[in-house]
GROMACS .gro file of C-alpha atoms in nm:
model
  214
    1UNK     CA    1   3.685  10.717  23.693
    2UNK     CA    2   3.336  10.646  23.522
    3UNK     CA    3   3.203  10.321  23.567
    4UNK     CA    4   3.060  10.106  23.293
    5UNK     CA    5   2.728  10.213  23.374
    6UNK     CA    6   2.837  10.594  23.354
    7UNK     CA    7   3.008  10.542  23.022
    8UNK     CA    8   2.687  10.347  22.889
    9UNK     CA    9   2.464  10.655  23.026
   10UNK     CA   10   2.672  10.944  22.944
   11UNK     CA   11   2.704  10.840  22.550
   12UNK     CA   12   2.263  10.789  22.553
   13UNK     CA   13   2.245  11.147  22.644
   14UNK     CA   14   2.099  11.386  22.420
   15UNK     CA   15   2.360  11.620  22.277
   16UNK     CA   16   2.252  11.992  22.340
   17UNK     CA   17   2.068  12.153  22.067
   18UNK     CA   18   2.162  12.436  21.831
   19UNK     CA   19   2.168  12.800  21.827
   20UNK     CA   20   1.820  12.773  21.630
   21UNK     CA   21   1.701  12.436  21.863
   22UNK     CA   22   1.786  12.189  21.605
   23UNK     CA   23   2.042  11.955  21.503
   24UNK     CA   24   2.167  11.699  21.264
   25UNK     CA   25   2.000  11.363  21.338
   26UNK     CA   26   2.105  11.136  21.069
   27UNK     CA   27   2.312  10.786  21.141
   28UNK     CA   28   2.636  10.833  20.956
   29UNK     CA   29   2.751  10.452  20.838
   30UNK     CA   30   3.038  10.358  20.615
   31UNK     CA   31   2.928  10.110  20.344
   32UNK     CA   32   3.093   9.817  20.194
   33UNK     CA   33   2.985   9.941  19.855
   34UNK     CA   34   3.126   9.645  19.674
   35UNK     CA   35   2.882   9.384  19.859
   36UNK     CA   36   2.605   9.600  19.723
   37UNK     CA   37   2.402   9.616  19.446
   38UNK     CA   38   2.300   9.970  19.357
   39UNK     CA   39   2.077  10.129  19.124
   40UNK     CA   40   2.046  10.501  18.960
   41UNK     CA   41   1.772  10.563  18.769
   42UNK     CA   42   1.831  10.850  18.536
   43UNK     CA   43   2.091  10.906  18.292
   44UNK     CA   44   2.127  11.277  18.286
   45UNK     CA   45   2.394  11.581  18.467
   46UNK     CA   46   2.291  11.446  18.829
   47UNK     CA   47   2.298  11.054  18.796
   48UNK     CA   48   2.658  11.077  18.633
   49UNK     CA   49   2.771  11.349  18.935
   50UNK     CA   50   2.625  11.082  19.154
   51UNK     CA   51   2.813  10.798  18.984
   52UNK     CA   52   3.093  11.042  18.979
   53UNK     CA   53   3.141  11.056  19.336
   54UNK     CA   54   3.039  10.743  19.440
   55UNK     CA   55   3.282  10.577  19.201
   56UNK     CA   56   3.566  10.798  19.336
   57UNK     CA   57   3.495  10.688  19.732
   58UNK     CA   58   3.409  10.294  19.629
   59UNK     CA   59   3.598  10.256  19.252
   60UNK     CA   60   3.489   9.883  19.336
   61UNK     CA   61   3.127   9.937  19.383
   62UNK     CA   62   2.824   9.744  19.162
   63UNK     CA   63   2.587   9.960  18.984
   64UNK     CA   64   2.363   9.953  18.740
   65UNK     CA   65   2.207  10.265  18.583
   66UNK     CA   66   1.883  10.274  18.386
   67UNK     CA   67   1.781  10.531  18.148
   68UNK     CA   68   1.627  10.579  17.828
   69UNK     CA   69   1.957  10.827  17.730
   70UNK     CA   70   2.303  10.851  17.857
   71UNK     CA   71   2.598  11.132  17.840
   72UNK     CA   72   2.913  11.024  17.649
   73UNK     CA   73   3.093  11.080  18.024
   74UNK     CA   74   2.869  10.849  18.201
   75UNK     CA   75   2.954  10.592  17.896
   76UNK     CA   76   3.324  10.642  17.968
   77UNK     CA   77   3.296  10.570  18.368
   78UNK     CA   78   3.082  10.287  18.311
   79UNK     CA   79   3.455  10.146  18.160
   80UNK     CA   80   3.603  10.225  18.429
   81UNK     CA   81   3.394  10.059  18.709
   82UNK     CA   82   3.166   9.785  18.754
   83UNK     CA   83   2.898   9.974  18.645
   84UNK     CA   84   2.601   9.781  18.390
   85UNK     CA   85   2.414  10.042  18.145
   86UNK     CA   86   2.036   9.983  18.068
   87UNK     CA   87   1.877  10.158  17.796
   88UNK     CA   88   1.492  10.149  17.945
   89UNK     CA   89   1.285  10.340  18.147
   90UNK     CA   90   1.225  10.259  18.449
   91UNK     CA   91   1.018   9.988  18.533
   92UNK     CA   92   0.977   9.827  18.895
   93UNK     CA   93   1.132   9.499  18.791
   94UNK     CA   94   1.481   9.688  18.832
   95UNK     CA   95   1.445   9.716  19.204
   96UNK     CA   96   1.497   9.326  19.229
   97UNK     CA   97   1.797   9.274  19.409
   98UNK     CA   98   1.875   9.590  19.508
   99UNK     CA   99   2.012   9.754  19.800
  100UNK     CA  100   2.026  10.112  19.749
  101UNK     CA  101   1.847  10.337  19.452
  102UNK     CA  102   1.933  10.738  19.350
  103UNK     CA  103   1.670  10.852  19.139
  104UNK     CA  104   1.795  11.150  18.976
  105UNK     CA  105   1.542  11.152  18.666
  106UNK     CA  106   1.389  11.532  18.575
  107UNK     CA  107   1.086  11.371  18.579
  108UNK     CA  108   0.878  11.426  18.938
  109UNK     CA  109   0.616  11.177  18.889
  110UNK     CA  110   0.904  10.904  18.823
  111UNK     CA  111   1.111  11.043  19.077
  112UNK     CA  112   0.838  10.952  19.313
  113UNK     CA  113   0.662  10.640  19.153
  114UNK     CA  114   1.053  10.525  19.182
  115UNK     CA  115   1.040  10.648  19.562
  116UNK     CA  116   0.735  10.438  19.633
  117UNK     CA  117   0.839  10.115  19.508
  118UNK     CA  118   1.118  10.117  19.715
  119UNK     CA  119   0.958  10.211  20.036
  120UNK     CA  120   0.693   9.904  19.985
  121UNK     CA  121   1.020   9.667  19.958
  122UNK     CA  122   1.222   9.785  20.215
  123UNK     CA  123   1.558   9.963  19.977
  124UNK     CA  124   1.710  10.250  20.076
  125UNK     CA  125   1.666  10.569  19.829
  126UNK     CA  126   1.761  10.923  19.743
  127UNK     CA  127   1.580  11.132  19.550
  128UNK     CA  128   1.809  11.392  19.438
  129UNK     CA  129   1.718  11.717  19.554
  130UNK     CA  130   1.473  11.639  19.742
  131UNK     CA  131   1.502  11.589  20.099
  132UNK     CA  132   1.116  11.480  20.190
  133UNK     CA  133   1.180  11.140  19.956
  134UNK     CA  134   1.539  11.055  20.083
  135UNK     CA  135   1.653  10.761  20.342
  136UNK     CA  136   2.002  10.890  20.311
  137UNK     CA  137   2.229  11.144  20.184
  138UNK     CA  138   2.535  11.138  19.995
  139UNK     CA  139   2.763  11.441  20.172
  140UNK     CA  140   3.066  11.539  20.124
  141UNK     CA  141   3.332  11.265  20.144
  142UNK     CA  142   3.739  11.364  20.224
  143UNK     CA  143   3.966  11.003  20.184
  144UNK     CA  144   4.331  10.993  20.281
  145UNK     CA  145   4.403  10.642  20.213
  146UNK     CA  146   4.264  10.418  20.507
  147UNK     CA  147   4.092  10.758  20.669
  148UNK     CA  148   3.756  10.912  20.555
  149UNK     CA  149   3.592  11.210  20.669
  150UNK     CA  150   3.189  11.185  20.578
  151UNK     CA  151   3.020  11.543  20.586
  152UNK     CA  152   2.632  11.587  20.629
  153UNK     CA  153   2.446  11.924  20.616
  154UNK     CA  154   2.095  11.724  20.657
  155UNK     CA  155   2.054  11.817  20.328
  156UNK     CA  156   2.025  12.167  20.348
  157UNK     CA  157   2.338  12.310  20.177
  158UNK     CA  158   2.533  12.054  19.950
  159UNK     CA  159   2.723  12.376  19.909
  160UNK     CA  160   2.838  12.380  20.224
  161UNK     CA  161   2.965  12.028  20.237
  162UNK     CA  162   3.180  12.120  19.923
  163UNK     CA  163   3.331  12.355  20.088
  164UNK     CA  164   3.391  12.160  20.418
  165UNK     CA  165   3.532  11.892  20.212
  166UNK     CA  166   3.784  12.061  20.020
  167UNK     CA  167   3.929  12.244  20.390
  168UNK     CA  168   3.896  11.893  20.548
  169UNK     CA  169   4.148  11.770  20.220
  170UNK     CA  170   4.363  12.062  20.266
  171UNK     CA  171   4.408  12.072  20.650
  172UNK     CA  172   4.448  11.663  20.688
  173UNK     CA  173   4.798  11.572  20.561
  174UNK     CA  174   4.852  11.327  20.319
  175UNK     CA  175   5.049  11.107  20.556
  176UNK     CA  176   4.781  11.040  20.792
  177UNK     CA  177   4.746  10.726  20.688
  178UNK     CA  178   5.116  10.616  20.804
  179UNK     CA  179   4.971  10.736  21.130
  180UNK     CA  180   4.664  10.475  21.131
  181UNK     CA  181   4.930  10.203  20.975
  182UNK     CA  182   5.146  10.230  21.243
  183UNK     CA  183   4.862  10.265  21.535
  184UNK     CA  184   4.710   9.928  21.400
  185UNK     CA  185   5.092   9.767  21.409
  186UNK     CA  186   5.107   9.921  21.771
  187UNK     CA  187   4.756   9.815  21.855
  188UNK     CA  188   4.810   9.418  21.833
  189UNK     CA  189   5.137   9.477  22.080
  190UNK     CA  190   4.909   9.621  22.358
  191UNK     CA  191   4.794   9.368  22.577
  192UNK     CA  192   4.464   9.376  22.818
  193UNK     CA  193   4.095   9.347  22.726
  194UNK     CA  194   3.929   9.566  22.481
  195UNK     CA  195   3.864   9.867  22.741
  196UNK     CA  196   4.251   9.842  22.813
  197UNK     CA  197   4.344   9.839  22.468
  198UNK     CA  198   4.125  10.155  22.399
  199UNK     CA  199   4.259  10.332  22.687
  200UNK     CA  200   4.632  10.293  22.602
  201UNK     CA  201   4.526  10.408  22.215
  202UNK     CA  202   4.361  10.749  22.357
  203UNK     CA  203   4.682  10.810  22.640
  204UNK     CA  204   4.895  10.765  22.306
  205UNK     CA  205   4.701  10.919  22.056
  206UNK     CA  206   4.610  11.208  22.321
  207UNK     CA  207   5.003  11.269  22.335
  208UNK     CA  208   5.041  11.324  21.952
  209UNK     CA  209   4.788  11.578  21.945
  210UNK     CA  210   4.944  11.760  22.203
  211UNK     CA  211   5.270  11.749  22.040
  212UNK     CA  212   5.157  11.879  21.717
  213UNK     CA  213   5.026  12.183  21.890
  214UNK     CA  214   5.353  12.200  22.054
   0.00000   0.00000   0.00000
């Protein structure tokens, strides 16, 4: 049995690299995009994809989009959402009191000037389509209820994580999230310490898996 000190250890060890000698490094994180305050600048194709999908994952999320022009579809999510409309260009005054910014204008000098500002205040951005000027990605994203699967290329091939994402929604059933429902009711009857808890969860959980291939 490992020890705390083995367990501590083991998960610091660097995970063997690829065929090729390299791997995906990024952090993934799950956002609470409704205590957020985010920002697109752009009002063309990509920024309403982007508001497309980030609306669909977090319908309760606070953005504001600033643009000179928008499409009649970004004007009909904006109803939908929380989601403010500013007909500008974009002007470094914007960034106040934000937390994340997707600049998806088809502009390159903006794209970066937009990129810049950020950096010097600390806020996370994405420059769509291109990787060099990005603090984060947005992948692929699969959501059964209370589950969701996040899916990261690095940014090489969005394609890729389309196609992950729609075999992730067909192969994980819809009723997962009874499963998770019902492992959270179990979890509060378990008694023990947190290490206790987890190892009764993985015993149980290790058992339905084996079942299912049964």
């Amino acid at each position: 049995m490992l020890t705390k000190d083995d367990k501590i250890n083991n998960s610091s060890s660097v995970p063997p690299l690829g065929a090729e000698g390299a791997r995906n490094n990024l952090y993934p994180i799950f956002l609470k995009a409704k205590n957020l305050n985010v920002l697109i600048v752009g009002g063309g194709f990509v920024a309403e994809e982007k508001l497309t999908f980030l609306l669909k994952s977090s319908p309760d999320a606070c953005v504001t989009i600033v643009s000179p022009m928008f499409r009649e579809g970004t004007k009909e999510l904006a109803k939908k959402g929380c989601v403010s409309l500013v007909e500008d260009k974009y002007k470094k005054r914007y960034l106040k009191g934000k937390h994340i910014v997707i600049a998806t204008t088809n502009v390159p000098e903006v794209n970066v000037k937009v990129h810049k500002h950020c950096r010097k205040r600390s806020i996370l951005v994405n420059v769509a389509d291109n990787p060099p000027y990005c603090d984060f990605y947005m992948g692929g994203i699969v959501t059964k209820g209370n589950v969701k699967v996040a899916i990261s290329t690095n940014g090489k091939s969005p394609t890729t994580a389309k196609r992950l994402r729609q075999f992730f929604e067909d192969v994980i059933p819809e009723n997962v999230d009874d499963l998770v429902k019902n492992l959270n009711e179990y979890r509060k009857t378990i008694k023990g310490d947190f290490e206790e808890k987890v190892e009764t969860l993985n015993e149980f959980t290790k058992g339905l898996v084996e079942k299912r291939k049964l």
